[in-house]
Amino acid sequence: MSLRAGLAGLLCLGVTLALGWAVLERPQPAENLPERVAGAMPDSGVEHAVTAVLLNFRSYDTLLEIAVLLLAVVVALALREAQPDRPEPMGLENPLLRAVMAWLLPLILVVAGFLLWAGSYQPGGAFQAGSVLAAAGVLLRLAGVTTAWLDNAALMRTGLALGLLTFLGIGVVVMAPGVPFLAYPPEYAGTLILVIELTLTLSIGLTLISLFRLTPPYADDPDDARSDREARP
Amino acid sequence: MSGALAFAWSGVLLFGLGLFGFIMHRHLLRRLLAFNIMGSGSFLVLVGLAQDGRGVDPVPHAMVITGIVVAVASTALALVVFRRWYRASGRTDLPEDT
Amino acid sequence: MIGLWSVPLLFALPLALGILTLLATPAWRPRLSLAGLPLLLAASAAAFLDLALSGPGIYRLGDWPAPLGINLNVDGLSAGMVVMTAVVAALCAAYARSYLRDYPASASFFWPLFWFLWAGMNGIWLAEDIFNLYVGLEVMGLAAVGMVALRATPQALAAAMRYLLAALLGSLAYLLGVALLYGAYGTLSMAGLQHVAADNPTTQVALALIILGLLLKTALFPLHAWLPPAHGGALTPVSALLSALVVKGSFYILLRLWLVLGPEVTPAFTAQLLGVLGAGAVFYGGWMAWRQHLLKQLVAYSTVAQIGYLFLFFPLVTGTGAEAARLAWDGTMMMLVAHALAKAALFLSAGNLILAVGSSQIGHLVGISRFRPLSLFSFGLAGVSLMGLPPSGGFTGKWLLLHSAILSGQWWWLIVLFLGGLLSAAYIFKVFRMSFREGPQIDRSVPPPLTMDVAAMILAASAIVIGLTAHLPLHWLRAGALLGGG
């Protein structure tokens, strides 16, 4: 064991030193990308450069990134279907938590809305807003608040896919002879980006909530898992 | 110069530490945590190297947001598979590792 | 470049189909998918025709020029990979439709994952931006992990977990390499990097990280441990997709980046080292394949071996003459395409044989030649290409590599090509010997659906035909190649 640790330690030390050397000896970039970003900002439809990069200049990356998120949920859904969970009431029977939720929930929604709206001119945006929404969903779940609409599979899937579908649809709709995929006309760029961000926020929020809800709820008890395993052929 | 690169240096250290954890730990949850530490290290290098006095470069910031979303998705997927594996086998590590 | 409208469809269509199949009811998922196949085949053909008519081009997503926006590369290599993917994936999908009827619990989510996988692969083939490649790798990788986990048996979950850990570690190493390159050169475009990248420690460390990450994802010996359980244990159409196509994704990125950065930046021994690891893979994978008792594990170890041949590319193309480099390029391309076809055929026909005898043990194949000759014939044809016997694609590929090795004076790779072929013959004939042994005289085997036999047959026959008409695909794959010599 100690030999293993020693070897691993040496390896990691080597990697760290090599990385440090690479950082130390780094040449100055010849290409000045920030300047190009600044030059293209007027045509981007938003005022915040990071949002412009995420949803206009490099929007293709963001499109694929949303696909990665959706993929994780698809796998979680698939595994739940193949290894069904027993329904189990979950949530802490805690009156204090419930009482605080009543105060917190509207506040969380306002914060999410603000983050989404702020994204166009300062740090913020769809992912941040979606994460805050997801936090609300997780809190609801922990407080044991029943959320029937979250259990409606068809509605849920539509919500999960909405962001990617809208993004993809807008990317295709703007296409015309000589106008490539995802090239928004500058005069509509702001609106289109807002529509994309709105749907993305909703879908990202639902995705993160679903990932939380789709893990087996009771497996923390190994005896339970074992008896379940033995019951199967 | 080295002051501006403080974030990049921290990133390098985090990556090395995370790698050590990733290799040494058997518990899958710990390995995932180590993976996330390595991820944070890479993101810090990405953002930190762009701080060279020419003003803020928004491109690495956007890349890091994309990277974080991808890391969140990967971690969530890994947790889902891990929990299903734990449910099916009662184990927290992989069979060939012990 | 006017006709390039088909290019975004190559990833937009599969993404849309992935979403639609997710929203549809389970019964509709295979139907929608089968309806989508001709569309994507048509888009792939259109992209290829476009290349043939108007030559290689660049597609500017969002209409932003390269360092600011993301470009797509439409050249012979990327279009060739798109077409190869379309052919193999479409046949696997046709096979899967019949095959999955036996796995109702896993079946319904196969389809969304299948389409996301295809989108990720097409994304990788077309990418020109090194960060975009990272995201594409994740789309492909997570879809592949999901497909391995689909059966949700303990073995499948453990294999998926191991695969996922390897994939994640590989991606992070790659990402850190990208971070260093961006920090040093301020651009993510491959064309831009090719102009400005210089020989300095930062580039070297970055390239080392990228190579290591991609080797792990390609499962090159000795980083292959995750592959056999993942590929051998998955549902048969998944095994075929993963072995034929997915491992090529990371190899393809490695090849592209090597041509952009490698020869100027890396020390001379790096290329030789990659070749030696490839040789190790050929020997170790072949030996392990021969020792397996389960049919699909044998085929999975054969993938470990065949990946090795692809890595002979690096020593044969680096620091050698233009003619040797051109031959190595052609040979590697041929090996890549032939392996994709042959390995998909091998897995699919192995699946048919397993279905026929109701067991995955090689020992239980006794006497099957009498009752299921067609399934066994596909297996044999695919085996001919893997062994490198004429007139198959595998033979042409090895022949070209052999010439390149002679021309560049690196005779030691000839031993690898020769012994590797013998090892492949050993493990393929191991299956045959069992199948031809006299067994029970009564046919107890279950006939697989005709679609499944036909899909395997078409792939196996293509692996042979591509060897006979090799000059055509090789000519197209060369269009716009980054290679200095050819």
PDB file of C-alpha atoms in Angstrom, chain C residues 39-226:
ATOM      1  CA  LEU C  39     -32.816  11.339 -43.525  1.00  0.00           C
ATOM      2  CA  LEU C  40     -29.439  11.143 -41.873  1.00  0.00           C
ATOM      3  CA  LEU C  41     -28.067   8.824 -44.536  1.00  0.00           C
ATOM      4  CA  ALA C  42     -29.187  11.366 -47.129  1.00  0.00           C
ATOM      5  CA  ALA C  43     -27.566  14.241 -45.227  1.00  0.00           C
ATOM      6  CA  SER C  44     -24.315  12.273 -44.948  1.00  0.00           C
ATOM      7  CA  ALA C  45     -24.385  11.471 -48.643  1.00  0.00           C
ATOM      8  CA  ALA C  46     -25.106  15.119 -49.441  1.00  0.00           C
ATOM      9  CA  ALA C  47     -22.147  16.304 -47.381  1.00  0.00           C
ATOM     10  CA  PHE C  48     -19.961  13.785 -49.154  1.00  0.00           C
ATOM     11  CA  LEU C  49     -21.194  14.752 -52.617  1.00  0.00           C
ATOM     12  CA  ASP C  50     -20.614  18.355 -51.770  1.00  0.00           C
ATOM     13  CA  LEU C  51     -17.018  17.561 -50.957  1.00  0.00           C
ATOM     14  CA  ALA C  52     -16.611  15.546 -54.141  1.00  0.00           C
ATOM     15  CA  LEU C  53     -18.026  18.362 -56.275  1.00  0.00           C
ATOM     16  CA  SER C  54     -16.655  21.526 -54.726  1.00  0.00           C
ATOM     17  CA  GLY C  55     -13.668  20.356 -52.711  1.00  0.00           C
ATOM     18  CA  PRO C  56     -12.806  20.774 -49.037  1.00  0.00           C
ATOM     19  CA  GLY C  57     -14.280  23.727 -47.210  1.00  0.00           C
ATOM     20  CA  ILE C  58     -14.895  25.436 -43.900  1.00  0.00           C
ATOM     21  CA  TYR C  59     -18.341  25.908 -42.379  1.00  0.00           C
ATOM     22  CA  ARG C  60     -18.597  28.967 -40.139  1.00  0.00           C
ATOM     23  CA  LEU C  61     -21.178  28.379 -37.419  1.00  0.00           C
ATOM     24  CA  GLY C  62     -23.029  31.558 -36.525  1.00  0.00           C
ATOM     25  CA  ASP C  63     -21.175  33.231 -39.409  1.00  0.00           C
ATOM     26  CA  TRP C  64     -18.302  34.241 -37.104  1.00  0.00           C
ATOM     27  CA  PRO C  65     -14.728  33.833 -38.377  1.00  0.00           C
ATOM     28  CA  ALA C  66     -12.445  31.272 -36.778  1.00  0.00           C
ATOM     29  CA  PRO C  67     -10.785  32.427 -33.583  1.00  0.00           C
ATOM     30  CA  LEU C  68     -13.958  34.246 -32.516  1.00  0.00           C
ATOM     31  CA  GLY C  69     -16.512  31.656 -33.578  1.00  0.00           C
ATOM     32  CA  ILE C  70     -16.393  27.909 -34.157  1.00  0.00           C
ATOM     33  CA  ASN C  71     -15.595  26.509 -37.574  1.00  0.00           C
ATOM     34  CA  LEU C  72     -16.350  23.090 -38.949  1.00  0.00           C
ATOM     35  CA  ASN C  73     -13.921  21.242 -41.137  1.00  0.00           C
ATOM     36  CA  VAL C  74     -15.342  19.584 -44.231  1.00  0.00           C
ATOM     37  CA  ASP C  75     -12.483  17.722 -45.862  1.00  0.00           C
ATOM     38  CA  GLY C  76     -11.961  14.234 -47.163  1.00  0.00           C
ATOM     39  CA  LEU C  77     -11.138  12.814 -43.754  1.00  0.00           C
ATOM     40  CA  SER C  78     -14.144  14.265 -41.930  1.00  0.00           C
ATOM     41  CA  ALA C  79     -16.594  13.484 -44.747  1.00  0.00           C
ATOM     42  CA  GLY C  80     -15.192   9.949 -44.973  1.00  0.00           C
ATOM     43  CA  MET C  81     -15.720   9.428 -41.241  1.00  0.00           C
ATOM     44  CA  VAL C  82     -19.267  10.829 -41.506  1.00  0.00           C
ATOM     45  CA  VAL C  83     -20.123   8.353 -44.256  1.00  0.00           C
ATOM     46  CA  MET C  84     -18.456   5.446 -42.441  1.00  0.00           C
ATOM     47  CA  THR C  85     -20.441   6.311 -39.298  1.00  0.00           C
ATOM     48  CA  ALA C  86     -23.673   6.543 -41.273  1.00  0.00           C
ATOM     49  CA  VAL C  87     -23.225   3.106 -42.863  1.00  0.00           C
ATOM     50  CA  VAL C  88     -22.196   1.300 -39.676  1.00  0.00           C
ATOM     51  CA  ALA C  89     -24.695   3.067 -37.398  1.00  0.00           C
ATOM     52  CA  ALA C  90     -27.614   2.554 -39.771  1.00  0.00           C
ATOM     53  CA  LEU C  91     -26.950  -1.177 -40.028  1.00  0.00           C
ATOM     54  CA  CYS C  92     -26.513  -1.440 -36.255  1.00  0.00           C
ATOM     55  CA  ALA C  93     -29.834   0.367 -35.822  1.00  0.00           C
ATOM     56  CA  ALA C  94     -31.603  -2.050 -38.162  1.00  0.00           C
ATOM     57  CA  TYR C  95     -30.066  -4.917 -36.189  1.00  0.00           C
ATOM     58  CA  ALA C  96     -30.961  -3.325 -32.862  1.00  0.00           C
ATOM     59  CA  ARG C  97     -34.613  -3.024 -33.788  1.00  0.00           C
ATOM     60  CA  SER C  98     -34.941  -6.808 -33.931  1.00  0.00           C
ATOM     61  CA  TYR C  99     -32.425  -7.553 -31.205  1.00  0.00           C
ATOM     62  CA  LEU C 100     -33.940  -5.274 -28.568  1.00  0.00           C
ATOM     63  CA  ARG C 101     -37.280  -7.104 -28.634  1.00  0.00           C
ATOM     64  CA  ASP C 102     -35.691  -9.519 -26.148  1.00  0.00           C
ATOM     65  CA  TYR C 103     -34.716  -6.703 -23.783  1.00  0.00           C
ATOM     66  CA  PRO C 104     -37.899  -4.706 -23.217  1.00  0.00           C
ATOM     67  CA  ALA C 105     -36.583  -3.000 -20.075  1.00  0.00           C
ATOM     68  CA  SER C 106     -33.437  -1.668 -21.745  1.00  0.00           C
ATOM     69  CA  ALA C 107     -34.878  -1.186 -25.194  1.00  0.00           C
ATOM     70  CA  SER C 108     -36.833   1.987 -25.016  1.00  0.00           C
ATOM     71  CA  PHE C 109     -33.985   4.253 -23.963  1.00  0.00           C
ATOM     72  CA  PHE C 110     -31.533   2.742 -26.410  1.00  0.00           C
ATOM     73  CA  TRP C 111     -32.891   5.007 -29.128  1.00  0.00           C
ATOM     74  CA  PRO C 112     -32.389   8.467 -27.598  1.00  0.00           C
ATOM     75  CA  LEU C 113     -28.886   7.414 -26.543  1.00  0.00           C
ATOM     76  CA  PHE C 114     -28.180   6.068 -30.028  1.00  0.00           C
ATOM     77  CA  TRP C 115     -29.064   9.403 -31.632  1.00  0.00           C
ATOM     78  CA  PHE C 116     -27.068  11.436 -29.127  1.00  0.00           C
ATOM     79  CA  LEU C 117     -24.116   9.135 -29.743  1.00  0.00           C
ATOM     80  CA  TRP C 118     -24.372   9.719 -33.481  1.00  0.00           C
ATOM     81  CA  ALA C 119     -24.631  13.489 -32.955  1.00  0.00           C
ATOM     82  CA  GLY C 120     -21.524  13.423 -30.771  1.00  0.00           C
ATOM     83  CA  MET C 121     -19.543  11.413 -33.310  1.00  0.00           C
ATOM     84  CA  ASN C 122     -20.491  13.661 -36.214  1.00  0.00           C
ATOM     85  CA  GLY C 123     -19.628  16.615 -34.015  1.00  0.00           C
ATOM     86  CA  ILE C 124     -16.147  15.195 -33.489  1.00  0.00           C
ATOM     87  CA  TRP C 125     -15.518  14.349 -37.148  1.00  0.00           C
ATOM     88  CA  LEU C 126     -16.379  17.904 -38.202  1.00  0.00           C
ATOM     89  CA  ALA C 127     -14.804  19.878 -35.366  1.00  0.00           C
ATOM     90  CA  GLU C 128     -12.001  22.299 -36.094  1.00  0.00           C
ATOM     91  CA  ASP C 129     -11.937  23.901 -32.649  1.00  0.00           C
ATOM     92  CA  ILE C 130     -10.076  22.123 -29.847  1.00  0.00           C
ATOM     93  CA  PHE C 131     -12.478  23.165 -27.088  1.00  0.00           C
ATOM     94  CA  ASN C 132     -15.458  22.186 -29.196  1.00  0.00           C
ATOM     95  CA  LEU C 133     -13.812  18.787 -29.532  1.00  0.00           C
ATOM     96  CA  TYR C 134     -13.853  18.511 -25.734  1.00  0.00           C
ATOM     97  CA  VAL C 135     -17.613  19.062 -25.636  1.00  0.00           C
ATOM     98  CA  GLY C 136     -18.100  16.670 -28.558  1.00  0.00           C
ATOM     99  CA  LEU C 137     -16.030  14.034 -26.749  1.00  0.00           C
ATOM    100  CA  GLU C 138     -18.292  14.379 -23.725  1.00  0.00           C
ATOM    101  CA  VAL C 139     -21.480  13.997 -25.780  1.00  0.00           C
ATOM    102  CA  MET C 140     -20.092  10.854 -27.383  1.00  0.00           C
ATOM    103  CA  GLY C 141     -18.541   9.537 -24.172  1.00  0.00           C
ATOM    104  CA  LEU C 142     -21.548   9.965 -21.893  1.00  0.00           C
ATOM    105  CA  ALA C 143     -23.899   8.491 -24.502  1.00  0.00           C
ATOM    106  CA  ALA C 144     -21.548   5.516 -24.814  1.00  0.00           C
ATOM    107  CA  VAL C 145     -21.382   5.050 -21.030  1.00  0.00           C
ATOM    108  CA  GLY C 146     -25.161   5.213 -20.859  1.00  0.00           C
ATOM    109  CA  MET C 147     -25.463   2.531 -23.522  1.00  0.00           C
ATOM    110  CA  VAL C 148     -23.064   0.237 -21.645  1.00  0.00           C
ATOM    111  CA  ALA C 149     -25.132   0.682 -18.481  1.00  0.00           C
ATOM    112  CA  LEU C 150     -28.465   0.017 -20.235  1.00  0.00           C
ATOM    113  CA  ARG C 151     -28.871  -3.568 -19.051  1.00  0.00           C
ATOM    114  CA  ALA C 152     -28.537  -2.404 -15.433  1.00  0.00           C
ATOM    115  CA  THR C 153     -27.135  -5.765 -14.318  1.00  0.00           C
ATOM    116  CA  PRO C 154     -24.382  -5.517 -11.696  1.00  0.00           C
ATOM    117  CA  GLN C 155     -21.773  -6.411 -14.340  1.00  0.00           C
ATOM    118  CA  ALA C 156     -23.102  -3.786 -16.747  1.00  0.00           C
ATOM    119  CA  LEU C 157     -23.130  -1.111 -14.047  1.00  0.00           C
ATOM    120  CA  ALA C 158     -19.579  -1.936 -12.938  1.00  0.00           C
ATOM    121  CA  ALA C 159     -18.364  -1.884 -16.547  1.00  0.00           C
ATOM    122  CA  ALA C 160     -20.110   1.441 -17.152  1.00  0.00           C
ATOM    123  CA  MET C 161     -18.628   2.911 -13.983  1.00  0.00           C
ATOM    124  CA  ARG C 162     -15.113   1.829 -14.905  1.00  0.00           C
ATOM    125  CA  TYR C 163     -15.572   3.156 -18.427  1.00  0.00           C
ATOM    126  CA  LEU C 164     -16.927   6.437 -17.081  1.00  0.00           C
ATOM    127  CA  LEU C 165     -13.974   6.947 -14.721  1.00  0.00           C
ATOM    128  CA  ALA C 166     -11.522   6.338 -17.567  1.00  0.00           C
ATOM    129  CA  ALA C 167     -13.468   8.630 -19.886  1.00  0.00           C
ATOM    130  CA  LEU C 168     -13.635  11.414 -17.305  1.00  0.00           C
ATOM    131  CA  LEU C 169      -9.940  11.236 -16.482  1.00  0.00           C
ATOM    132  CA  GLY C 170      -9.108  11.283 -20.190  1.00  0.00           C
ATOM    133  CA  SER C 171     -11.358  14.281 -20.813  1.00  0.00           C
ATOM    134  CA  LEU C 172      -9.816  16.252 -17.975  1.00  0.00           C
ATOM    135  CA  ALA C 173      -6.280  15.647 -19.198  1.00  0.00           C
ATOM    136  CA  TYR C 174      -7.395  16.752 -22.643  1.00  0.00           C
ATOM    137  CA  LEU C 175      -9.123  19.848 -21.241  1.00  0.00           C
ATOM    138  CA  LEU C 176      -6.049  20.874 -19.275  1.00  0.00           C
ATOM    139  CA  GLY C 177      -3.983  20.545 -22.429  1.00  0.00           C
ATOM    140  CA  VAL C 178      -6.460  22.794 -24.220  1.00  0.00           C
ATOM    141  CA  ALA C 179      -6.255  25.301 -21.359  1.00  0.00           C
ATOM    142  CA  LEU C 180      -2.462  25.468 -21.678  1.00  0.00           C
ATOM    143  CA  LEU C 181      -2.632  25.860 -25.452  1.00  0.00           C
ATOM    144  CA  TYR C 182      -5.167  28.653 -25.158  1.00  0.00           C
ATOM    145  CA  GLY C 183      -3.074  30.348 -22.492  1.00  0.00           C
ATOM    146  CA  ALA C 184      -0.037  30.214 -24.748  1.00  0.00           C
ATOM    147  CA  TYR C 185      -1.537  31.058 -28.130  1.00  0.00           C
ATOM    148  CA  GLY C 186      -4.903  32.711 -27.491  1.00  0.00           C
ATOM    149  CA  THR C 187      -6.691  30.638 -30.092  1.00  0.00           C
ATOM    150  CA  LEU C 188      -8.627  27.387 -30.150  1.00  0.00           C
ATOM    151  CA  SER C 189      -8.774  26.886 -33.896  1.00  0.00           C
ATOM    152  CA  MET C 190      -6.587  24.079 -35.241  1.00  0.00           C
ATOM    153  CA  ALA C 191      -5.683  26.077 -38.326  1.00  0.00           C
ATOM    154  CA  GLY C 192      -4.710  29.019 -36.121  1.00  0.00           C
ATOM    155  CA  LEU C 193      -2.627  26.799 -33.830  1.00  0.00           C
ATOM    156  CA  GLN C 194      -0.836  25.287 -36.793  1.00  0.00           C
ATOM    157  CA  HIS C 195       0.418  28.743 -37.732  1.00  0.00           C
ATOM    158  CA  VAL C 196       1.524  29.979 -34.338  1.00  0.00           C
ATOM    159  CA  ALA C 197       2.410  26.918 -32.272  1.00  0.00           C
ATOM    160  CA  ALA C 198       6.123  26.725 -31.529  1.00  0.00           C
ATOM    161  CA  ASP C 199       8.427  24.272 -29.855  1.00  0.00           C
ATOM    162  CA  ASN C 200       8.385  25.306 -26.190  1.00  0.00           C
ATOM    163  CA  PRO C 201       7.713  23.617 -22.831  1.00  0.00           C
ATOM    164  CA  THR C 202       4.100  24.786 -22.694  1.00  0.00           C
ATOM    165  CA  THR C 203       3.230  23.224 -26.029  1.00  0.00           C
ATOM    166  CA  GLN C 204       5.083  20.060 -25.102  1.00  0.00           C
ATOM    167  CA  VAL C 205       3.329  19.611 -21.755  1.00  0.00           C
ATOM    168  CA  ALA C 206      -0.027  20.484 -23.317  1.00  0.00           C
ATOM    169  CA  LEU C 207       0.446  17.985 -26.112  1.00  0.00           C
ATOM    170  CA  ALA C 208       1.624  15.316 -23.653  1.00  0.00           C
ATOM    171  CA  LEU C 209      -1.562  15.799 -21.600  1.00  0.00           C
ATOM    172  CA  ILE C 210      -3.729  15.686 -24.701  1.00  0.00           C
ATOM    173  CA  ILE C 211      -2.029  12.552 -25.999  1.00  0.00           C
ATOM    174  CA  LEU C 212      -2.283  10.771 -22.643  1.00  0.00           C
ATOM    175  CA  GLY C 213      -5.934  11.685 -22.231  1.00  0.00           C
ATOM    176  CA  LEU C 214      -6.795  10.502 -25.711  1.00  0.00           C
ATOM    177  CA  LEU C 215      -4.775   7.278 -25.359  1.00  0.00           C
ATOM    178  CA  LEU C 216      -6.821   6.460 -22.272  1.00  0.00           C
ATOM    179  CA  LYS C 217     -10.040   7.111 -24.182  1.00  0.00           C
ATOM    180  CA  THR C 218      -8.842   5.080 -27.165  1.00  0.00           C
ATOM    181  CA  ALA C 219      -7.889   2.221 -24.811  1.00  0.00           C
ATOM    182  CA  LEU C 220      -4.385   1.835 -26.184  1.00  0.00           C
ATOM    183  CA  PHE C 221      -2.381  -0.819 -24.342  1.00  0.00           C
ATOM    184  CA  PRO C 222      -1.566  -0.531 -21.399  1.00  0.00           C
ATOM    185  CA  LEU C 223      -4.499   1.825 -20.765  1.00  0.00           C
ATOM    186  CA  HIS C 224      -7.039  -0.636 -22.163  1.00  0.00           C
ATOM    187  CA  ALA C 225      -8.374  -2.282 -18.986  1.00  0.00           C
ATOM    188  CA  TRP C 226     -11.768  -0.586 -19.159  1.00  0.00           C
TER     189      TRP C 226
END
